[in-house]
Coordinates of C-alpha atoms and ligand atoms in Angstrom, one line a residue:
X58 CA 0.1 -0.1 0.0
X59 CA 1.4 3.8 -0.6
X60 CA 0.1 6.5 -0.7
X61 CA -2.3 6.8 1.5
X62 CA -3.3 9.9 3.9
X63 CA -2.0 9.7 7.5
X64 CA -2.2 12.7 10.1
X65 CA 1.0 12.6 11.5
X66 CA 2.4 14.5 14.3
X67 CA 6.1 15.4 14.9
X68 CA 7.8 18.6 17.2
X69 CA 8.9 20.6 15.9
X70 CA 11.6 23.7 17.4
X71 CA 10.3 22.4 20.6
X72 CA 5.9 22.7 19.5
X73 CA 3.7 19.8 19.2
X74 CA 2.2 20.5 15.0
X75 CA -0.2 18.7 12.8
X76 CA 0.2 17.2 8.9
X77 CA -1.3 14.8 6.8
X78 CA 0.7 13.6 5.3
X79 CA 1.0 10.6 2.1
X80 CA 2.4 7.1 3.8
X81 CA 3.3 3.9 2.7
X82 CA 3.1 0.7 4.6
X83 CA 6.4 0.9 4.8
X84 CA 7.4 3.3 6.9
X85 CA 4.6 1.8 9.7
X86 CA 5.3 0.4 13.5
X87 CA 5.7 -2.9 12.9
X88 CA 2.7 -5.8 13.8
X89 CA 1.0 -8.4 12.5
X90 CA -1.6 -7.4 11.0
X91 CA -1.9 -4.9 8.5
X92 CA -5.9 -3.0 9.4
X93 CA -7.7 -1.1 6.0
X94 CA -9.4 1.8 8.3
X95 CA -13.0 2.3 8.1
X96 CA -12.7 3.9 11.3
X97 CA -11.7 5.8 14.0
X98 CA -12.2 8.8 16.9
X99 CA -11.0 11.5 18.8
X100 CA -10.7 11.0 23.0
X101 CA -9.5 14.1 25.6
X102 CA -5.6 12.0 24.6
X103 CA -5.6 12.4 21.2
X104 CA -6.7 16.2 22.0
X105 CA -4.1 16.3 25.0
X106 CA -1.8 14.8 21.9
X107 CA -2.1 16.3 19.4
X108 CA -2.1 20.2 20.4
X109 CA 0.9 19.2 22.9
X110 CA -1.2 20.1 25.2
X111 CA -0.1 17.4 27.5
X112 CA 3.6 15.0 26.9
X113 CA 1.3 11.8 25.4
X114 CA 3.9 10.8 22.2
X115 CA 7.0 9.3 22.9
X116 CA 7.8 8.9 20.0
X117 CA 7.4 11.9 16.5
X118 CA 7.5 11.9 14.3
X119 CA 4.0 9.5 15.1
X120 CA 0.4 8.7 13.6
X121 CA -1.0 10.3 16.1
X122 CA -5.1 8.6 17.2
X123 CA -5.8 5.6 19.9
X124 CA -8.2 4.8 18.0
X125 CA -9.1 2.6 15.4
X126 CA -11.6 -0.1 13.6
X127 CA -11.3 -1.7 10.0
X128 CA -11.0 -5.0 8.1
X129 CA -8.4 -6.7 7.8
X130 CA -6.1 -6.6 4.5
X131 CA -3.1 -9.3 5.6
X132 CA -2.1 -11.0 8.8
X133 CA 0.7 -13.4 9.7
X134 CA -1.3 -14.5 13.1
X135 CA -2.5 -17.7 12.5
X136 CA -5.3 -15.7 15.0
X137 CA -6.7 -13.5 12.8
X138 CA -7.4 -13.7 8.9
X139 CA -7.8 -11.0 5.9
X140 CA -10.6 -10.0 5.5
X141 CA -12.0 -10.1 9.7
X142 CA -13.2 -6.8 11.1
X143 CA -11.3 -5.7 13.7
X144 CA -10.7 -3.1 16.9
X145 CA -7.3 -1.9 17.7
X146 CA -7.6 0.6 20.8
X147 CA -5.1 0.9 23.4
X148 CA -1.5 0.0 24.2
X149 CA 0.6 2.0 22.2
X150 CA -1.3 2.5 19.5
X151 CA -0.9 6.5 18.7
X152 CA 1.5 7.3 21.7
X153 CA 4.9 5.6 20.6
X154 CA 3.3 3.4 17.9
X155 CA 2.3 5.0 14.6
X156 CA -1.6 5.5 15.3
X157 CA -6.3 5.3 14.1
X158 CA -5.5 9.0 12.2
X159 CA -4.6 6.8 8.3
X160 CA -5.9 4.5 5.8
X161 CA -3.8 2.0 7.1
X162 CA -2.4 0.4 9.8
X163 CA -0.4 -1.7 11.3
X164 CA -0.5 -3.6 15.3
X165 CA 0.7 -6.1 17.1
X166 CA -2.2 -9.6 17.0
X167 CA -2.2 -9.3 20.9
X168 CA -3.1 -6.3 20.2
X169 CA -6.3 -6.7 18.5
X170 CA -10.4 -7.7 20.0
X171 CA -12.7 -9.0 17.1
X172 CA -15.4 -6.6 16.2
X173 CA -18.3 -8.3 18.8
X174 CA -22.0 -9.3 18.2
X175 CA -24.0 -5.8 18.4
X176 CA -21.7 -3.5 16.9
X177 CA -20.8 -2.2 13.2
X178 CA -17.6 -0.8 12.8
X179 CA -18.7 2.7 12.7
X180 CA -20.6 2.1 15.5
X181 CA -17.5 0.6 17.1
X182 CA -16.0 3.8 16.6
X183 CA -18.9 6.0 18.0
X184 CA -17.3 4.3 21.5
X185 CA -13.9 4.0 20.6
X186 CA -12.4 4.6 23.7
X187 CA -14.4 6.7 25.4
X188 CA -17.1 3.9 25.0
X189 CA -14.7 1.7 25.8
X190 CA -13.1 3.1 29.4
X191 CA -17.6 3.8 30.6
X192 CA -18.0 -0.2 29.9
X193 CA -14.8 -1.0 31.8
X194 CA -16.0 1.4 34.9
X195 CA -19.7 0.1 34.4
X196 CA -18.0 -3.2 35.7
X197 CA -16.0 -2.3 38.0
X198 CA -18.5 -0.5 39.7
X199 CA -20.2 -3.5 39.1
X200 CA -17.8 -5.8 40.7
X201 CA -18.1 -2.8 43.6
X202 CA -21.3 -3.9 44.5
X203 CA -23.8 -0.7 42.7
X204 CA -26.5 -2.3 41.8
X205 CA -29.5 -0.2 40.3
X206 CA -31.2 -0.1 44.1
X207 CA -28.9 1.4 46.2
X208 CA -29.4 5.4 44.9
X209 CA -28.5 7.8 42.4
X210 CA -25.2 7.7 40.6
X211 CA -23.4 10.7 39.6
X212 CA -22.0 11.4 36.4
X213 CA -19.5 14.7 35.6
X214 CA -18.1 16.6 33.1
X215 CA -21.4 14.9 31.4
X216 CA -21.3 16.5 28.0
X217 CA -18.0 14.9 27.3
X218 CA -17.1 11.5 25.7
X219 CA -17.0 9.2 28.6
X220 CA -19.6 10.9 30.7
X221 CA -22.5 10.3 27.5
X222 CA -21.6 7.9 26.9
X223 CA -21.6 6.6 30.5
X224 CA -24.9 8.2 30.9
X225 CA -26.2 6.0 28.1
X226 CA -25.1 2.8 29.7
X227 CA -25.6 3.5 33.2
X228 CA -29.7 4.3 32.4
X229 CA -29.8 1.3 30.2
X230 CA -29.3 -0.9 33.1
X231 CA -31.5 1.2 35.1
X232 CA -29.8 3.7 37.3
X233 CA -31.2 7.0 38.4
X234 CA -28.8 9.5 37.4
X235 CA -27.5 12.9 38.1
X236 CA -25.7 15.4 35.6
X237 CA -23.2 17.3 36.1
X238 CA -22.4 19.2 33.6
X239 CA -20.5 23.6 32.6
X240 CA -22.3 23.6 30.1
X241 CA -26.1 25.3 31.3
X242 CA -28.1 25.1 27.5
X243 CA -27.3 20.7 27.0
X244 CA -29.4 20.1 29.3
X245 CA -32.6 19.0 27.1
X246 CA -29.1 16.8 25.3
X247 CA -28.5 15.1 28.8
X248 CA -31.7 14.5 30.1
X249 CA -32.2 12.0 26.4
X250 CA -29.6 10.5 27.0
X251 CA -31.3 9.5 30.2
X252 CA -30.3 12.2 33.1
X253 CA -32.9 12.3 35.4
X254 CA -31.1 15.5 37.4
X255 CA -28.7 18.2 35.7
X256 CA -26.6 20.3 38.0
X257 CA -25.0 23.1 36.5
X258 CA -20.9 23.2 37.8
X259 CA -21.1 26.8 38.7
X260 CA -24.3 27.0 40.9
X261 CA -23.2 22.6 42.9
X262 CA -22.2 24.1 46.7
X263 CA -19.4 21.6 47.0
X264 CA -19.1 22.6 50.7
X265 CA -15.8 21.8 53.0
X266 CA -16.5 19.6 55.8
X267 CA -14.5 16.5 55.7
X268 CA -17.8 14.3 55.6
X269 CA -21.2 16.3 54.4
X270 CA -24.6 15.1 53.1
X271 CA -24.6 11.1 51.7
X272 CA -25.6 11.5 48.2
X273 CA -24.6 9.5 46.3
X274 CA -24.4 5.1 45.6
X275 CA -22.0 5.1 43.1
X276 CA -19.6 8.7 40.5
X277 CA -18.4 8.5 37.0
X278 CA -15.1 11.3 37.6
X279 CA -13.4 12.6 34.1
X280 CA -12.8 15.3 36.7
X281 CA -9.7 15.1 39.3
X282 CA -9.2 17.7 41.1
X283 CA -12.0 19.3 43.4
X284 CA -15.1 18.1 41.7
X285 CA -13.6 14.7 42.4
X286 CA -12.7 15.6 46.3
X287 CA -16.4 16.9 46.8
X288 CA -17.6 13.7 45.8
X289 CA -16.1 11.6 48.7
X290 CA -17.5 14.2 50.4
X291 CA -20.7 13.4 49.7
X292 CA -20.9 9.5 48.7
X293 CA -23.2 7.0 50.3
X294 CA -22.0 4.8 53.3
X295 CA -20.4 2.1 50.3
X296 CA -20.5 3.9 47.3
X297 CA -18.4 3.4 44.8
X298 CA -16.4 5.7 42.1
X299 CA -14.9 5.8 39.1
X300 CA -12.2 7.6 38.6
X301 CA -10.9 8.1 35.0
X302 CA -10.0 11.6 33.9
X303 CA -8.1 14.7 34.9
X304 CA -9.8 17.5 32.7
X305 CA -10.1 19.9 36.2
X306 CA -7.0 18.4 37.4
X307 CA -4.4 15.5 38.2
X308 CA -4.1 17.3 42.2
X309 CA -6.8 15.5 45.1
X310 CA -7.0 16.7 48.3
X311 CA -9.5 15.1 51.0
X312 CA -9.2 12.4 53.8
X313 CA -9.5 9.1 54.9
X314 CA -12.6 10.6 56.9
X315 CA -14.8 8.7 53.4
X316 CA -12.6 5.8 53.3
X317 CA -12.5 4.6 56.7
X318 CA -16.5 4.9 58.4
X319 CA -18.9 5.3 55.1
X320 CA -15.8 2.5 53.9
X321 CA -16.2 4.7 49.9
X322 CA -14.9 2.5 47.7
X323 CA -12.6 4.8 45.3
X324 CA -11.3 3.1 41.8
X325 CA -9.6 3.2 39.6
X326 CA -10.7 3.0 35.3
X327 CA -7.1 2.5 33.6
X328 CA -8.1 1.4 30.1
X329 CA -4.7 1.5 28.6
X330 CA -3.5 -1.9 30.8
X331 CA -7.2 -4.1 31.2
X332 CA -5.5 -7.8 30.3
X333 CA -7.0 -8.9 27.4
X334 CA -9.6 -11.4 28.2
X335 CA -11.4 -8.7 29.9
X336 CA -11.6 -6.6 27.6
X337 CA -12.9 -8.7 24.9
X338 CA -15.5 -9.7 27.5
X339 CA -16.5 -5.1 28.0
X340 CA -16.4 -4.9 23.6
X341 CA -18.9 -7.8 24.4
X342 CA -21.2 -6.6 26.7
X343 CA -21.4 -2.6 25.0
X344 CA -22.7 -4.1 21.7
X345 CA -25.2 -6.0 24.1
X346 CA -26.4 -5.5 27.7
X347 CA -24.7 -1.4 27.9
X348 CA -25.1 -0.6 23.7
X349 CA -25.9 2.5 23.7
X350 CA -29.6 3.5 22.5
X351 CA -29.0 7.2 20.9
X352 CA -25.4 6.3 19.9
X353 CA -26.0 8.6 16.3
X354 CA -27.2 11.7 18.9
X355 CA -23.4 11.5 20.6
X356 CA -21.4 10.9 18.0
X357 CA -20.4 13.7 15.3
X358 CA -19.6 12.4 11.5
X359 CA -16.4 14.3 10.4
X360 CA -13.0 13.7 7.4
X361 CA -9.2 13.9 8.7
X362 CA -8.3 17.0 7.4
X363 CA -11.3 18.4 10.3
X364 CA -9.1 16.2 13.0
X365 CA -7.1 19.4 14.5
X366 CA -9.6 21.6 14.8
X367 CA -11.8 19.1 16.9
X368 CA -9.0 18.7 18.9
X369 CA -8.3 22.4 19.9
X370 CA -11.9 21.8 20.8
X371 CA -11.9 19.0 23.2
X372 CA -8.9 21.2 24.8
X373 CA -11.3 24.3 24.8
X374 CA -14.2 22.0 26.5
X375 CA -16.7 23.2 23.7
X376 CA -17.3 19.1 22.2
X377 CA -20.7 17.8 23.4
X378 CA -20.5 13.8 22.8
X379 CA -17.1 12.7 21.0
X380 CA -15.9 13.2 17.6
X381 CA -16.2 9.7 15.2
X382 CA -13.2 9.9 12.0
X383 CA -14.4 8.6 9.2
X384 CA -11.4 7.0 6.8
X385 CA -10.9 5.3 4.4
Ligands
NAP472 N1 -8.4 6.5 32.6 C1 -8.5 5.2 31.2 O1 -8.1 4.7 30.5 C2 -9.0 6.7 30.5 C3 -10.2 6.6 29.5 C4 -10.5 7.7 28.3 C5 -10.2 9.6 29.1 N2 -10.1 9.1 30.3 C6 -9.9 10.6 31.0 O2 -11.1 11.3 30.7 C7 -11.4 13.0 31.0 C8 -12.6 12.7 29.8 O3 -12.2 11.9 28.9 P1 -13.3 12.7 27.4 O4 -12.4 12.3 25.8 O5 -14.7 12.3 27.2 O6 -12.4 13.8 27.2 P2 -14.3 15.0 26.8 O7 -14.4 14.7 25.7 O8 -13.5 15.8 26.6 O9 -15.1 15.4 28.4 C9 -14.4 16.6 29.3 C10 -15.6 17.7 29.5 O10 -15.6 18.3 31.2 C11 -15.5 19.1 31.2 N3 -14.4 19.3 31.4 C12 -14.0 20.0 30.4 N4 -12.5 20.6 31.3 C13 -13.6 21.2 32.7 C14 -12.3 22.0 33.7 N5 -11.6 22.5 33.8 N6 -13.6 22.0 34.7 C15 -14.5 21.0 34.8 N7 -15.2 20.0 34.2 C16 -14.1 20.1 32.7 C17 -16.1 19.4 30.6 O11 -18.2 18.7 30.2 P3 -19.0 19.6 30.8 O12 -19.2 20.7 29.7 O13 -19.6 19.0 30.6 O14 -19.0 19.9 31.9 C18 -16.0 18.3 29.4 O15 -17.4 17.9 28.0 C19 -9.7 13.0 30.2 O16 -9.0 13.7 31.4 C20 -8.9 11.6 29.6 O17 -8.2 12.2 30.0 C21 -9.4 8.5 30.7

């Protein structure tokens, strides 16, 4: 394969710049499987990488994109065959190995997930790493005893990619959801996804006491910082928080009291290093009981040439839902 399009990220004069280049298969990082990419998607991490806002890329120049789905063109691994529909996310993809913003992608066979029943390639990338992470959070919260009868679940950064999809998944499972957003104009969107209460980030009183009134049985936190500290202070007895992101900051200032007096559980969600058996199980659930009903409302399709502008909007928190990138 020669002469296909790829969005390559360079470091020039200490700055991160992106350009759409003509690439060839010979230039791509090594792997047993070549995929004709159909779709990728944009995650916050892609925006951090592509704008240089975060030190995500470990080797320049690199084709960006931590997600891809497509059809196998060739494989030297016996378990994967030409014509298979596959998904690849996580590991070093788009971080230290040429990623998914290209018409062709070459990856190790060990990173491949077969497209599960119940999802098209397009739907799998409407979900992408954001949807996978939301699904992993639901699974791990359930393993920590969260159930629909326990009480409300709080989802913050609610119009974001992970959060929008988490709201859909939890609503589909029968949870009562409170969404907190900085975009007061998006109340109707969040209710459409399944939130039964929508609060404004600008008016929520977070208090300062080590233990505040108990409110939430579960929480999906994309923010870190003070919003996460407030969650620890307001969880119900035995409540579980899925710590996913740091869009509001990496620090966490709290006390041990929520943990030793209310049995609050703070669980870490790491989408990159999940083992393959659990990863495949989550993808199967994403095509089954976790499949969001409004994927088309959450994901906006764009072309490769629109990706750099989308990075900027994500960094400025101007995006509702997520971007689906259409490829070859
Ligand atoms: N642990 C993992 O494996 C994993 C996987 C995927 C993502 N993540 C992390 O999870 C977070 C969300 O990812 P995403 O792809 O969903 O990002 P996203 O689409 O950009 O969503 C982030 C949302 O957070 C809110 N927000 C942004 N800046 C904020 C601020 N300064 N203070 C308070 N709220 C703010 C905004 O929602 P509102 O305007 O509605 O409030 C924004 O839409 C990121 O930190 C990302 O790196 C982690």
